[in-house]
Short mmCIF file of C-alpha atoms and ligand atoms in Angstrom, two decimals:
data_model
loop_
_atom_site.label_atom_id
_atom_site.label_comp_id
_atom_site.label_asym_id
_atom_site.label_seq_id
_atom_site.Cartn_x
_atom_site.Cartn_y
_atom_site.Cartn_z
CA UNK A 1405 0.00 0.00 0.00
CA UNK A 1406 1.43 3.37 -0.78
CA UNK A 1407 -1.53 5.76 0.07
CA UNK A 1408 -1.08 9.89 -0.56
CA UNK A 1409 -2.80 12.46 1.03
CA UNK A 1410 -4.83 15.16 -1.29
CA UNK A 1411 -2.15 16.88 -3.92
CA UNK A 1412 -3.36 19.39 -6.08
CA UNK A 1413 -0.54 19.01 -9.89
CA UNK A 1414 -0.98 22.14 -10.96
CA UNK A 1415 0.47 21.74 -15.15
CA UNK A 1416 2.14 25.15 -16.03
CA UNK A 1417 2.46 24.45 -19.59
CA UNK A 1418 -1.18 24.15 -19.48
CA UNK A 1419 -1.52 27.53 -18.34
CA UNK A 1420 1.20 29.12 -20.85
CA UNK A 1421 -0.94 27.30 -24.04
CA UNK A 1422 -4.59 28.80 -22.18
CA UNK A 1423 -2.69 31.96 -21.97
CA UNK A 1424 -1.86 31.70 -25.80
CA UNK A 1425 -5.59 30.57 -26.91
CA UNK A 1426 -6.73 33.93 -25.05
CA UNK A 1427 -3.85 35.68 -27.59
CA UNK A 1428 -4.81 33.96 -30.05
CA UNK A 1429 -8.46 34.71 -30.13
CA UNK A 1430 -7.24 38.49 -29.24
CA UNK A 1431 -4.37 38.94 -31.63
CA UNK A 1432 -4.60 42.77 -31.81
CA UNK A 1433 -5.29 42.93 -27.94
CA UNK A 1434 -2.51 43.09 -25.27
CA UNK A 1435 -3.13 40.54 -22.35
CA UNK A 1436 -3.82 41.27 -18.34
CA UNK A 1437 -3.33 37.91 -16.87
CA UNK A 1438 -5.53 37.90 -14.23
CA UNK A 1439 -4.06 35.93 -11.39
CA UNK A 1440 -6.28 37.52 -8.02
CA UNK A 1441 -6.65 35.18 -5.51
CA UNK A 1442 -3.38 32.91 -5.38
CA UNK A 1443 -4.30 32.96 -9.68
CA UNK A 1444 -7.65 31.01 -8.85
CA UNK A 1445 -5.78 28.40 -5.73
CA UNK A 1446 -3.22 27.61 -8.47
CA UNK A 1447 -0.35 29.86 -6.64
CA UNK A 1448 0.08 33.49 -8.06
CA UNK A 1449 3.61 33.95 -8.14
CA UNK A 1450 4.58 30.50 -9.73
CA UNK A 1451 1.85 31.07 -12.46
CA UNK A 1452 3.25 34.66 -13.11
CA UNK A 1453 6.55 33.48 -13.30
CA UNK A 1454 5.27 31.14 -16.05
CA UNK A 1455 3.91 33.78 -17.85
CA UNK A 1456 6.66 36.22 -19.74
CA UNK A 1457 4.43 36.38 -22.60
CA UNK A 1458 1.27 38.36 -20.48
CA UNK A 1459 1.95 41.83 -21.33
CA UNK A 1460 0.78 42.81 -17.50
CA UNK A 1461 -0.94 40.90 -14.37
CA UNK A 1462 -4.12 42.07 -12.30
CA UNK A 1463 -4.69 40.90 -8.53
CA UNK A 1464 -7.82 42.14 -6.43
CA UNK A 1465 -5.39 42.94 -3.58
CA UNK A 1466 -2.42 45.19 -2.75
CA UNK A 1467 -1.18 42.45 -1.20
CA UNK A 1468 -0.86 40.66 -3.97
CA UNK A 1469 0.64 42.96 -6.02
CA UNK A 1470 3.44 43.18 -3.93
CA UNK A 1471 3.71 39.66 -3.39
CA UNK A 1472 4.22 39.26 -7.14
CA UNK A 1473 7.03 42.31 -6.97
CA UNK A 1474 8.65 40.64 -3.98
CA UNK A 1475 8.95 37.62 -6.12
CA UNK A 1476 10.91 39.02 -9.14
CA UNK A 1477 7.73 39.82 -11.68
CA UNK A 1478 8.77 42.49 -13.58
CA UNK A 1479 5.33 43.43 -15.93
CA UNK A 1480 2.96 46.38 -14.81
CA UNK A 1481 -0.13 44.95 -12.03
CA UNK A 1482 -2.95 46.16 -12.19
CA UNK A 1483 -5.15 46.71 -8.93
CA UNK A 1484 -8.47 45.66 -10.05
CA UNK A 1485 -9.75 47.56 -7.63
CA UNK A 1486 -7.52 49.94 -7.14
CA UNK A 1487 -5.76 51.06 -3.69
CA UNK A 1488 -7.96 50.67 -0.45
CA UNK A 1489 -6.03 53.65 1.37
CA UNK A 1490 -3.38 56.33 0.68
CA UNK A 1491 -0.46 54.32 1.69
CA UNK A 1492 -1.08 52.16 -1.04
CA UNK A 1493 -1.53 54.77 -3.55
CA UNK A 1494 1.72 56.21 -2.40
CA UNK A 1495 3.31 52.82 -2.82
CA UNK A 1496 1.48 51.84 -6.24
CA UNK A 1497 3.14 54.60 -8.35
CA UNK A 1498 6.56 53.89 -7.33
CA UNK A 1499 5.76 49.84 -7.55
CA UNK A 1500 4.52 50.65 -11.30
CA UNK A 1501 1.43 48.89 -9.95
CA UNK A 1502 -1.83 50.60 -12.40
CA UNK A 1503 -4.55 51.55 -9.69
CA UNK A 1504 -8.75 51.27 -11.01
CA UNK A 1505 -10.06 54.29 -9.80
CA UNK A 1506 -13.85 53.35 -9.70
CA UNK A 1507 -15.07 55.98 -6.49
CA UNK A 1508 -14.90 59.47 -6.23
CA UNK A 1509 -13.16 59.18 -2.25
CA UNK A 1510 -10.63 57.45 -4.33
CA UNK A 1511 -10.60 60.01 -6.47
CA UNK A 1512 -10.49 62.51 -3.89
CA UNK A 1513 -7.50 60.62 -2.57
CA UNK A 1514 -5.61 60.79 -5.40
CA UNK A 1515 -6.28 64.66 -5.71
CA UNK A 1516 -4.65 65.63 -2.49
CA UNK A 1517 -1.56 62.64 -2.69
CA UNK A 1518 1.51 64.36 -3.91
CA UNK A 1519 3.56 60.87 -5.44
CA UNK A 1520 7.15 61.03 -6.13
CA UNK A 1521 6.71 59.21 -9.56
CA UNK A 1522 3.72 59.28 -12.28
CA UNK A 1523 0.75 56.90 -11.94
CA UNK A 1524 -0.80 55.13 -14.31
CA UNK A 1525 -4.86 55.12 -14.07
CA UNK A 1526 -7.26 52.99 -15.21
CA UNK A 1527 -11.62 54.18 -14.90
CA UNK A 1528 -13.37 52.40 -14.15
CA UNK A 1529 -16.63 52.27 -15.75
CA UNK A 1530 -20.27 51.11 -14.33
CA UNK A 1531 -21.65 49.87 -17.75
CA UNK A 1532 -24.47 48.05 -16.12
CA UNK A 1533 -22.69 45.50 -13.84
CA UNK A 1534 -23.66 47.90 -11.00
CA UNK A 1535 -21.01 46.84 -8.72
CA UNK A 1536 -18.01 49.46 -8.65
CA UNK A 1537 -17.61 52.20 -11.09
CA UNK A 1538 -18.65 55.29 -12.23
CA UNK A 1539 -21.94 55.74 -13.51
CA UNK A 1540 -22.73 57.69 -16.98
CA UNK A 1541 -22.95 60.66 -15.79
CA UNK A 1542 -20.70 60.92 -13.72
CA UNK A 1543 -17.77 60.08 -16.04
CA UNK A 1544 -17.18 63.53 -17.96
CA UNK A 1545 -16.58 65.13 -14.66
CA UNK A 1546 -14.20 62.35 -13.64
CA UNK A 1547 -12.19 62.31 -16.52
CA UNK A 1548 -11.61 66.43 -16.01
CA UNK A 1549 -10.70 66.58 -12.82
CA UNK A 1550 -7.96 63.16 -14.01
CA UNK A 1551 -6.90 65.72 -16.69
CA UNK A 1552 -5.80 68.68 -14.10
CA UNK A 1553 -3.63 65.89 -11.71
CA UNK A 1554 0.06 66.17 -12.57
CA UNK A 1555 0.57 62.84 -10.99
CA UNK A 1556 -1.13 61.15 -13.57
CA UNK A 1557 0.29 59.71 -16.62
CA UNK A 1558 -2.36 61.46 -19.39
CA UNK A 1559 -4.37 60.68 -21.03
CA UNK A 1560 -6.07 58.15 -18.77
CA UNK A 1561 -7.41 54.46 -19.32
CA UNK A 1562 -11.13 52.91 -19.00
CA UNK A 1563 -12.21 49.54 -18.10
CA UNK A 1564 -15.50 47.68 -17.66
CA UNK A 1565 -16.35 44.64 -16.43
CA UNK A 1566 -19.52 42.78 -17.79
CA UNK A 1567 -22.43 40.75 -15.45
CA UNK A 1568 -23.82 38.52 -18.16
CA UNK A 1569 -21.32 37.67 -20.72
CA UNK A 1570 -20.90 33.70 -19.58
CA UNK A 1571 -24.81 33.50 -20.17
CA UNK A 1572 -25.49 32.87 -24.06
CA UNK A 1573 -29.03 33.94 -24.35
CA UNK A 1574 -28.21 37.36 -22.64
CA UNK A 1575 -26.01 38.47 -25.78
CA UNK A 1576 -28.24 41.92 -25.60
CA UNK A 1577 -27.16 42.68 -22.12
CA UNK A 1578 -23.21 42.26 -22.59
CA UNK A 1579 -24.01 44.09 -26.32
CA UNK A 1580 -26.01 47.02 -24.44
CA UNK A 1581 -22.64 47.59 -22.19
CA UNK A 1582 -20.20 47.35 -24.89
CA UNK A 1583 -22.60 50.15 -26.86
CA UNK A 1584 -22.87 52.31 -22.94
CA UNK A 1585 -18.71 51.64 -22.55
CA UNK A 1586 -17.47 52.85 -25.96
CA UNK A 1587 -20.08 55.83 -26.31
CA UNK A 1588 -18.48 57.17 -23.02
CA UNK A 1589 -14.62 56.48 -23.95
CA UNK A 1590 -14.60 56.52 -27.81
CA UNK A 1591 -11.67 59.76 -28.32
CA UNK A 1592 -11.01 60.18 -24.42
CA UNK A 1593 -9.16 57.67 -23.17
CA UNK A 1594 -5.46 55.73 -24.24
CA UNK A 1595 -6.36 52.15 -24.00
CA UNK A 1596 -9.52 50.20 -23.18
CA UNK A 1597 -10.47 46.96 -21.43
CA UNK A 1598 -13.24 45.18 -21.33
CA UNK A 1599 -13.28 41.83 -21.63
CA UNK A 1600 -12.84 39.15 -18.75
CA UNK A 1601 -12.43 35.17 -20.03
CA UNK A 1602 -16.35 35.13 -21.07
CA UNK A 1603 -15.91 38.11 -23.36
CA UNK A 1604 -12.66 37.03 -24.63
CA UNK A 1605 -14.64 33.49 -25.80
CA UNK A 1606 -17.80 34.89 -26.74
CA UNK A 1607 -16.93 38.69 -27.89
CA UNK A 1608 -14.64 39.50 -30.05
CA UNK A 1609 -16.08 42.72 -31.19
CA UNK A 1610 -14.94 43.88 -27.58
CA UNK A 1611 -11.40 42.85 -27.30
CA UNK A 1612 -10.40 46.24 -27.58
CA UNK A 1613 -6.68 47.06 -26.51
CA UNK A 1614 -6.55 44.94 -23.65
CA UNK A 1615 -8.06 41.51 -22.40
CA UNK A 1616 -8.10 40.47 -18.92
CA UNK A 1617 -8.74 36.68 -19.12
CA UNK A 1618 -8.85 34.58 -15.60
CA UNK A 1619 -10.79 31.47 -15.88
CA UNK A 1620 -9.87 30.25 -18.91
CA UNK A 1621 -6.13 30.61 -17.92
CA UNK A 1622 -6.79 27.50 -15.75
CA UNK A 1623 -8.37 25.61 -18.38
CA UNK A 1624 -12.04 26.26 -17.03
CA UNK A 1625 -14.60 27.91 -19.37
CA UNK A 1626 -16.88 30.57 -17.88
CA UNK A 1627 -20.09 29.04 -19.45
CA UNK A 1628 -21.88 27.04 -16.96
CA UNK A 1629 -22.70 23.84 -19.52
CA UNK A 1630 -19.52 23.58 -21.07
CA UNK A 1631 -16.15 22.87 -19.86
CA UNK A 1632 -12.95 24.23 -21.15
CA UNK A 1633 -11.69 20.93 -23.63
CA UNK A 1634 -14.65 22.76 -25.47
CA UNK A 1635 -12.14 25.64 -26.44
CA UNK A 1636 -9.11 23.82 -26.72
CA UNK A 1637 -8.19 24.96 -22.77
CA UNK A 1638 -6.34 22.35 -20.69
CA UNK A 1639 -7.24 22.29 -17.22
CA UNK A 1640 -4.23 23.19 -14.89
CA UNK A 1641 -5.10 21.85 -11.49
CA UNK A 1642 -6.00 18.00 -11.57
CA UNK A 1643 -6.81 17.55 -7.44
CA UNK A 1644 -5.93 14.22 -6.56
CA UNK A 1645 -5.85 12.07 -3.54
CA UNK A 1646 -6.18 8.53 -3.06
CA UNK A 1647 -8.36 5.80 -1.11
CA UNK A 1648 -7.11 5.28 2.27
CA UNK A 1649 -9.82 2.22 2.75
CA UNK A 1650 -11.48 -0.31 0.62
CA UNK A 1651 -14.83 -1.93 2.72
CA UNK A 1652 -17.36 -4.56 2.40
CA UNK A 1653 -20.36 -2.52 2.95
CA UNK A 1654 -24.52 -4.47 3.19
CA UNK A 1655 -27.32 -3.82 1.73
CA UNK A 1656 -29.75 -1.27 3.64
CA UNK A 1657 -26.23 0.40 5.96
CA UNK A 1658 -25.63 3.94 5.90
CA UNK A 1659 -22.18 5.62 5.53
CA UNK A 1660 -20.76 8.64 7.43
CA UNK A 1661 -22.27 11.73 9.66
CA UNK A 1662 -25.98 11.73 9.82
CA UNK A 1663 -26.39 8.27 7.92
CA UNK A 1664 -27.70 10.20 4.63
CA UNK A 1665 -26.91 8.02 2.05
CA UNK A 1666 -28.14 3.82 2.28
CA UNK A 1667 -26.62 1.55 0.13
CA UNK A 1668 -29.30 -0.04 -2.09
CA UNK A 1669 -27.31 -3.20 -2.56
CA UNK A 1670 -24.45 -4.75 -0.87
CA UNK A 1671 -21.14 -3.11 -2.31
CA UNK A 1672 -17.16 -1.82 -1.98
CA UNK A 1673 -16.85 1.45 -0.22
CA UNK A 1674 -14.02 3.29 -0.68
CA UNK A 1675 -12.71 6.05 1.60
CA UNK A 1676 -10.99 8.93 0.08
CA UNK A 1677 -8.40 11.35 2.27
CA UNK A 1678 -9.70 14.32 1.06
CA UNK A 1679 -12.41 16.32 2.73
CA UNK A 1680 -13.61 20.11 3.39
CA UNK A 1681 -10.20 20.84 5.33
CA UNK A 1682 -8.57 20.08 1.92
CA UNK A 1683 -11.08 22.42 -0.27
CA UNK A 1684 -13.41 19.75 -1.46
CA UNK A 1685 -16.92 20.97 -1.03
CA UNK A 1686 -18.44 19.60 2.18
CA UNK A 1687 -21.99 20.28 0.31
CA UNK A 1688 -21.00 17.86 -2.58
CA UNK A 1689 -23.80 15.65 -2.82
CA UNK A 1690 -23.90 11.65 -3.06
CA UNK A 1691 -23.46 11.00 -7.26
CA UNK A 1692 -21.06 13.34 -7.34
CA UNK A 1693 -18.71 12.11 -9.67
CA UNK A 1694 -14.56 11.15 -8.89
CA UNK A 1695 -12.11 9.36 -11.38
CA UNK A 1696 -10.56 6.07 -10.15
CA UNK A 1697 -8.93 3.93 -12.38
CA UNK A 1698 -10.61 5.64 -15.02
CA UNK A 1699 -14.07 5.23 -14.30
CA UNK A 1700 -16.28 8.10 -12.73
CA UNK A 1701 -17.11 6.45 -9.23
CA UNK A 1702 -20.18 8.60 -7.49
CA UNK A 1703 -19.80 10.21 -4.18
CA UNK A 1704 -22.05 8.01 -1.55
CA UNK A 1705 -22.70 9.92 2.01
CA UNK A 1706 -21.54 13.09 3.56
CA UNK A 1707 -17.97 14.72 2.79
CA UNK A 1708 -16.03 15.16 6.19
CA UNK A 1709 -13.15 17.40 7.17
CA UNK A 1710 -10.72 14.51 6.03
CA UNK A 1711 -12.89 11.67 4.30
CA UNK A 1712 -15.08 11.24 1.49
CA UNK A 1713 -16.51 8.14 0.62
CA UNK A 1714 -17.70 6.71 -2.62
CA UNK A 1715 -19.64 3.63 -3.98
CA UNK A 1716 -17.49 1.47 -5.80
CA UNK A 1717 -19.90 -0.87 -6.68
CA UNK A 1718 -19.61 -4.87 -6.35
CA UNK A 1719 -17.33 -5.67 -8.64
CA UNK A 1720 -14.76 -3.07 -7.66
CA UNK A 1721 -11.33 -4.12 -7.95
CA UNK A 1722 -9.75 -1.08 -6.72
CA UNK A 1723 -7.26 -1.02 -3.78
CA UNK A 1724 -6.25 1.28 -1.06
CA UNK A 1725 -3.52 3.65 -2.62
CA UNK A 1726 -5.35 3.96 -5.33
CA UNK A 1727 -4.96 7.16 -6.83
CA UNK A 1728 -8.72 9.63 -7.17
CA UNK A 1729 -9.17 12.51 -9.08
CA UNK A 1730 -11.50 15.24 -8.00
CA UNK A 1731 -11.73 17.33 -10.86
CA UNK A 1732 -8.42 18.18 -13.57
CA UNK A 1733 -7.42 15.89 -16.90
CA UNK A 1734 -9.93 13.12 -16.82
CA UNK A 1735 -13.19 14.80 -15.34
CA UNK A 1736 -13.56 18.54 -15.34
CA UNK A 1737 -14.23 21.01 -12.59
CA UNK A 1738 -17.19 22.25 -14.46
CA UNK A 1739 -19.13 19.17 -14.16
CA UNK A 1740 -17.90 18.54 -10.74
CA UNK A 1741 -19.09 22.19 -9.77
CA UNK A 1742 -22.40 21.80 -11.48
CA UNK A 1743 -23.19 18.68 -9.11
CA UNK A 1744 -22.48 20.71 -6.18
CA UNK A 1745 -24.40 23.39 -6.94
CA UNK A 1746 -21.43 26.15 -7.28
CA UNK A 1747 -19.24 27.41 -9.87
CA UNK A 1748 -15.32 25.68 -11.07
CA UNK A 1749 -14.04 28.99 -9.96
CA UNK A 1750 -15.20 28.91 -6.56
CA UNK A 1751 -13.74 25.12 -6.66
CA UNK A 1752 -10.09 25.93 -7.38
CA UNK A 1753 -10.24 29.16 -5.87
CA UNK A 1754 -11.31 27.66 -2.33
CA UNK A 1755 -8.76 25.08 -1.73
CA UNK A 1756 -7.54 25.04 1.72
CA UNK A 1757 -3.38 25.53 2.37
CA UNK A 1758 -3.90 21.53 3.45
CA UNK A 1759 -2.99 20.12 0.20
CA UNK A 1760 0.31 21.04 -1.18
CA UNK A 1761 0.58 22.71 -4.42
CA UNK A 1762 3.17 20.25 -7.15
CA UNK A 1763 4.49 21.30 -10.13
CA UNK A 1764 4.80 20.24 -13.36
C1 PLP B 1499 -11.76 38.51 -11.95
C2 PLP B 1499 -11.84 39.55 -13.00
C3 PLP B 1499 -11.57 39.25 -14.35
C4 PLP B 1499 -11.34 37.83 -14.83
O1 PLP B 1499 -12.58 37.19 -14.95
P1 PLP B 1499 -12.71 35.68 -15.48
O2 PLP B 1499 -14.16 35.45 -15.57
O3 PLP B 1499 -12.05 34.83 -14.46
O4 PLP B 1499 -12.00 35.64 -16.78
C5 PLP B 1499 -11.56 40.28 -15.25
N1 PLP B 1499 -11.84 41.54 -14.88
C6 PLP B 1499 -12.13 41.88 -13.61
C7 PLP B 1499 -12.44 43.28 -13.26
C8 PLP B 1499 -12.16 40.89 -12.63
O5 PLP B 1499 -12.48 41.22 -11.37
#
């Protein structure tokens, strides 16, 4: 027996080729890897490092930003969100981190913050999302008062981030805030972004100067039906553990906390080490699907912090130190996530610092 606990083989090469579909669907467009978040649970820094051909990186966090400096990337960051407070503003310019300035108190900030070295700004616009950003009519007045600040590199940039573009019978919406987005930057601005992973799939008209894909850099497709194979993506995390127990289990027994799940027939239980303290979804239900041995294998009673256990069926052959995949090459997070109920990105993004991170 040579058992394993949950590893999560996160394929860089994978994410270099995703990176160059994205290109490749975008030729004219320069690319904003978007890597927020530990780049979706895959680890920010050694994805970045991967990545010499993204023209720049975006992170949600200042944190993050300067975790990427601190680790030798050299591109231009973009804060998606720009800088929480004035010592990160401060900071930002001489980091050559771009700040998203989607409030007027950041705004404000940024009026009264003296910086020892130009910043580069990016607007962002409220094209319908109705999140962050500036609405219509607010934007003229924003982009005059950008216009008088001597610590901003001129002319400015715009962004926009779109609320329905993964949904394909909600073209209208995503077509209503390109039409809202270039009517209020068309002449004014440098460079434009709009497009996250779903636009860069499903609208091409709105490539623009800049694409920010995330998703489908990790092989996962934004459309909830499909899964990333679809486009030619590989996935780049394949989570993996392995079964830790192989039991006789009767007809009419329950397995695990709360006895939820009966067996209908007498069977082979296996026991998986992986379990909500690793990332996998305590709410997966029983028929969620794992690979072992090559066959999907449902998921039969309650995930625990550590364990998950699966019906084998009778005729299971398979043996402890067996090796299970949860979602990556074989069966993909899309159709995992659509069992549970969530999203892939919430999947990869969620994993606990439990499982290590190996890579190949
Ligand atoms: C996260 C994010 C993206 C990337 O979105 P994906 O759907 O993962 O491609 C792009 N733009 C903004 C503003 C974001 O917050």
């Amino acid at each position: 027996m040579d058992a394993k606990g949950a590893v999560a083989r996160i394929n860089l090469e994978a994410v270099r080729h995703n990176l160059n579909v994205a290109k490749r669907l975008a030729p004219q467009a320069k690319a904003i890897a978007v890597v927020k978040a530990n780049a979706y649970g895959h680890g920010a820094l050694s994805v970045a490092a991967a990545l010499p051909e993204a023209d720049m990186f975006a992170v949600a966090r200042f944190e993050e930003a300067q975790q990427l400096r601190a680790g030798g990337i050299c591109q231009p960051i973009l804060l998606l969100e720009g800088f929480f407070n004035r010592g990160q503003l401060e900071q930002a310019a001489t980091q050559n981190f771009h700040i998203c300035i989607h409030h007027l108190a950041q705004l404000e900030t940024l009026e009264r913050t003296p910086l020892t070295a130009p910043v580069t700004v990016w607007v962002k616009l409220d094209s319908g999302m109705h999140r962050v950003g500036f609405r219509p009519e607010q934007v003229e007045g924003v982009f005059a008062r950008l216009a008088r600040l001597p610590q901003v590199i001129q002319p400015v940039n715009a962004m926009t981030h779109f609320a329905r573009a993964d949904e394909p019978d909600q073209n209208a919406v995503t077509q209503a805030q390109i039409a809202q987005f270039t009517q209020l930057t068309q002449g004014r601005v440098k460079a434009t972004a709009l497009c996250n992973s779903a636009g860069v799939l499903a609208f091409p008209e709105a490539h623009c100067d800049f694409i920010r894909p995330g998703i489908m850099l990790y092989g996962i497709t934004p459309f909830g039906d499909q899964q990333g194979t679809d486009f030619g993506l590989r996935p780049a995390m394949t989570f993996t553990s392995s079964l830790i127990a192989v039991r006789e289990h009767k007809a009419g027994e329950p397995v695990g906390y709360a006895g939820s799940w009966v067996s209908p027939r007498d069977t082979r239980i296996g026991v998986i080490a992986v379990g909500y303290g690793d990332g996998y979804p305590r709410t997966a239900p029983a028929g969620t699907p794992v690979l072992i041995n090559g066959r999907k294998v449902p998921l039969a009673g309650r995930v625990s912090m550590d364990m998950a256990t699966v019906d084998l069926g009778p005729e299971a052959t398979d043996k402890v130190g067996d090796e299970v995949i949860l979602w990556g090459e074989g069966l993909a997070a899309e159709e995992v996530a659509r069992h549970v109920g969530t999203i892939a990105y919430e999947l990869v993004t969620r994993m606990t610092a439990r499982p290590h991170l190996e890579y190949i």
